[in-house]
Amino acid sequence: MKTLDCRGLECPLPVVKTKEVLKEENVVSTIVDNEIAVENLTKFAKVKNYTVNSKKEGKDYIVEISKGDEEADFEVEYTYADCSLAKPKTVVVFASNVMGSNPDLGAILMKSFIFSLTKQDVLPDEMIFYNEGVKITTTKSETLEDLKYLANNGVEIVSCGTCLDFFHLKEELQVGSVTNMYDIVERMEKADKIIKP
């Protein structure tokens, strides 16, 4: 058995286990419960020049790997390294709706910063808005389209409920969900990398 990273190369990273492995004559069918595991197995198969097919059934994914006419001689019982472990969890926190001390220039810079996030190869995992930062997630923001793009592409966006109440903006929230300080602290504690513009 080999442990492979998300490129299909051997590595010492922790592994995720499959839910079930079914071996037939020339095919190994692996049942996993997340897309990252599907990607790992697909990359592994391509590196080995195996044929791979995957399909979603309910909440699970079935990945079939075959070596053509030859018997499949590889072991996938413990599957492969989880790419989410290789990629650090990145959280961007916004305590203000501007960058720097000049409010006019700061608003321009913040708009540019959020737009730039949409153009990154790897998007952040979460975005947290608190204090005056919550103004960005409301109708007072000029960056809502960029935030909606990020949310639609898997970035979790949360805004502090106490802050929204303080600025009387709770009813104007346009993107993401409302959270509390306990959750904000927990998210920041679990982050591998925190970015604060």
Coordinates of C-alpha atoms in Angstrom, one line a residue:
M1 CA 0.0 0.0 0.0
K2 CA 1.3 3.5 -0.9
T3 CA 0.2 6.8 0.5
L4 CA -0.2 9.4 -2.3
D5 CA -0.6 13.1 -2.3
C6 CA -3.1 15.0 -4.5
R7 CA -0.6 14.8 -7.4
G8 CA -0.4 11.1 -7.2
L9 CA 3.1 11.1 -5.7
E10 CA 4.2 9.3 -2.6
C11 CA 4.2 11.3 0.5
P12 CA 3.9 11.0 4.3
L13 CA 0.6 13.0 4.7
P14 CA -2.2 11.6 6.7
V15 CA -4.8 9.6 4.8
V16 CA -8.6 9.4 4.6
K17 CA -10.3 6.1 4.5
T18 CA -12.8 4.9 2.0
K19 CA -16.2 3.8 3.1
E20 CA -16.0 0.6 1.1
V21 CA -13.7 -1.1 -1.4
L22 CA -15.0 -3.7 -3.9
K23 CA -12.5 -5.7 -6.0
E24 CA -13.5 -7.5 -9.1
E25 CA -11.4 -9.2 -11.7
N26 CA -9.9 -6.1 -13.4
V27 CA -11.6 -3.3 -11.5
V28 CA -11.4 -1.7 -8.0
S29 CA -14.5 0.2 -7.0
T30 CA -14.0 2.6 -4.2
I31 CA -16.8 4.4 -2.3
V32 CA -15.9 7.7 -0.8
D33 CA -17.9 10.6 0.6
N34 CA -16.2 13.7 -0.7
E35 CA -15.0 15.2 -3.9
I36 CA -11.4 15.6 -2.7
A37 CA -11.1 11.9 -2.3
V38 CA -12.5 11.5 -5.9
E39 CA -9.8 13.9 -7.1
N40 CA -7.1 12.1 -5.2
L41 CA -8.1 8.7 -6.7
T42 CA -8.4 10.2 -10.2
K43 CA -4.9 11.7 -10.0
F44 CA -3.5 8.4 -8.7
A45 CA -5.1 6.5 -11.6
K46 CA -3.7 9.0 -14.2
V47 CA -0.2 8.8 -12.8
K48 CA -0.4 4.9 -13.1
N49 CA -2.0 5.1 -16.5
Y50 CA -5.1 3.3 -15.2
T51 CA -8.6 4.0 -16.4
V52 CA -10.9 5.8 -14.0
N53 CA -14.6 6.5 -13.9
S54 CA -16.5 8.2 -11.1
K55 CA -20.2 8.8 -10.4
K56 CA -22.2 10.3 -7.6
E57 CA -24.9 8.2 -5.9
G58 CA -26.7 10.1 -3.1
K59 CA -24.1 11.6 -0.8
D60 CA -21.4 9.2 -1.9
Y61 CA -19.1 8.9 -4.9
I62 CA -18.2 5.6 -6.6
V63 CA -14.7 5.6 -8.2
E64 CA -13.9 2.7 -10.5
I65 CA -10.2 2.2 -11.3
S66 CA -9.1 -0.5 -13.8
K67 CA -5.9 -1.5 -15.5
G68 CA -7.5 -2.7 -18.7
D69 CA -7.3 -6.4 -19.4
E70 CA -4.7 -7.0 -16.7
E71 CA -5.7 -7.7 -13.1
A72 CA -5.8 -4.6 -10.9
D73 CA -2.8 -5.1 -8.7
F74 CA -3.0 -2.0 -6.4
E75 CA -4.3 -1.6 -3.0
V76 CA -6.8 1.2 -2.2
E77 CA -8.2 0.0 1.1
Y78 CA -6.8 2.9 3.0
T79 CA -7.0 5.3 0.0
Y80 CA -4.8 8.4 -0.4
A81 CA -3.7 11.6 1.2
D82 CA -6.5 14.2 1.7
C83 CA -5.6 17.3 -0.3
S84 CA -7.5 19.4 2.2
L85 CA -4.7 18.5 4.7
A86 CA -2.0 19.6 2.2
K87 CA -3.8 22.9 1.6
P88 CA -3.8 25.2 4.6
K89 CA -7.2 26.5 5.7
T90 CA -7.2 30.2 4.8
V91 CA -9.5 32.7 6.5
V92 CA -9.8 36.4 5.5
V93 CA -11.0 38.7 8.3
F94 CA -12.5 42.2 7.7
A95 CA -12.7 44.5 10.7
S96 CA -13.3 47.5 8.6
N97 CA -14.9 48.4 5.3
V98 CA -11.8 50.3 4.2
M99 CA -8.0 49.6 4.0
G100 CA -5.8 52.1 5.8
S101 CA -6.6 55.4 7.4
N102 CA -7.9 57.4 4.5
P103 CA -11.6 56.6 4.1
D104 CA -11.9 57.5 0.4
L105 CA -8.7 55.7 -0.7
G106 CA -9.4 52.9 1.7
A107 CA -12.7 52.2 0.1
I108 CA -11.1 51.9 -3.3
L109 CA -8.4 49.7 -2.0
M110 CA -10.8 47.4 -0.2
K111 CA -12.9 47.0 -3.3
S112 CA -9.8 46.2 -5.3
F113 CA -8.7 43.7 -2.6
I114 CA -11.9 41.7 -2.7
F115 CA -12.0 41.8 -6.5
S116 CA -8.4 40.4 -6.4
L117 CA -9.5 37.5 -4.2
T118 CA -11.9 36.4 -7.0
K119 CA -8.9 36.1 -9.4
Q120 CA -6.7 33.9 -7.2
D121 CA -6.0 30.3 -8.2
V122 CA -6.8 29.2 -4.7
L123 CA -9.8 30.9 -3.0
P124 CA -9.9 31.4 0.7
D125 CA -12.0 28.9 2.7
E126 CA -13.8 31.5 4.8
M127 CA -14.3 35.3 5.0
I128 CA -15.3 36.8 8.4
F129 CA -16.8 40.3 8.7
Y130 CA -17.1 42.1 12.0
N131 CA -17.1 45.7 13.3
E132 CA -17.4 48.1 10.3
G133 CA -16.4 45.2 8.1
V134 CA -20.1 44.1 8.1
K135 CA -20.9 47.1 5.9
I136 CA -19.3 45.2 3.0
T137 CA -21.8 42.4 3.2
T138 CA -24.8 44.7 3.1
T139 CA -26.6 46.9 0.6
K140 CA -24.1 49.7 1.5
S141 CA -21.3 47.7 -0.2
E142 CA -20.0 48.2 -3.8
T143 CA -18.4 44.7 -3.8
L144 CA -21.5 42.5 -3.5
E145 CA -21.1 40.9 -6.9
D146 CA -17.5 39.8 -6.1
L147 CA -18.7 38.5 -2.7
K148 CA -21.5 36.5 -4.3
Y149 CA -19.1 35.1 -6.8
L150 CA -16.8 33.9 -3.9
A151 CA -19.8 32.5 -2.0
N152 CA -21.0 30.6 -5.1
N153 CA -17.5 29.1 -5.5
G154 CA -17.4 27.6 -2.0
V155 CA -16.1 30.4 0.2
E156 CA -18.1 30.6 3.4
I157 CA -19.0 34.2 4.3
V158 CA -20.1 35.1 7.8
S159 CA -21.0 38.5 9.4
C160 CA -21.1 39.3 13.1
G161 CA -24.7 39.6 14.3
T162 CA -23.9 42.0 17.1
C163 CA -22.1 44.3 14.6
L164 CA -25.0 44.2 12.2
D165 CA -27.4 45.0 15.0
F166 CA -25.1 47.9 16.2
F167 CA -25.1 49.5 12.7
H168 CA -28.8 48.6 12.1
L169 CA -27.9 46.6 9.1
K170 CA -29.2 43.1 10.0
E171 CA -32.1 43.4 7.6
E172 CA -29.8 44.6 4.8
L173 CA -27.4 41.6 4.8
Q174 CA -27.0 40.5 1.1
V175 CA -24.5 37.7 1.2
G176 CA -23.4 35.0 3.6
S177 CA -24.9 34.3 7.0
V178 CA -25.1 35.8 10.5
T179 CA -22.8 34.5 13.2
N180 CA -21.7 35.3 16.7
M181 CA -18.3 36.0 18.4
Y182 CA -18.0 32.5 19.8
D183 CA -18.2 31.1 16.2
I184 CA -15.8 33.8 14.9
V185 CA -13.2 32.9 17.6
E186 CA -13.5 29.2 16.8
R187 CA -13.1 29.8 13.0
M188 CA -10.0 31.9 13.6
E189 CA -8.5 29.3 16.0
K190 CA -9.0 26.5 13.4
A191 CA -7.4 28.6 10.6
D192 CA -3.9 27.7 9.4
K193 CA -3.6 31.1 7.8
I194 CA -5.4 34.4 8.6
I195 CA -5.3 37.3 6.2
K196 CA -6.4 40.7 7.4
P197 CA -6.4 43.5 4.8

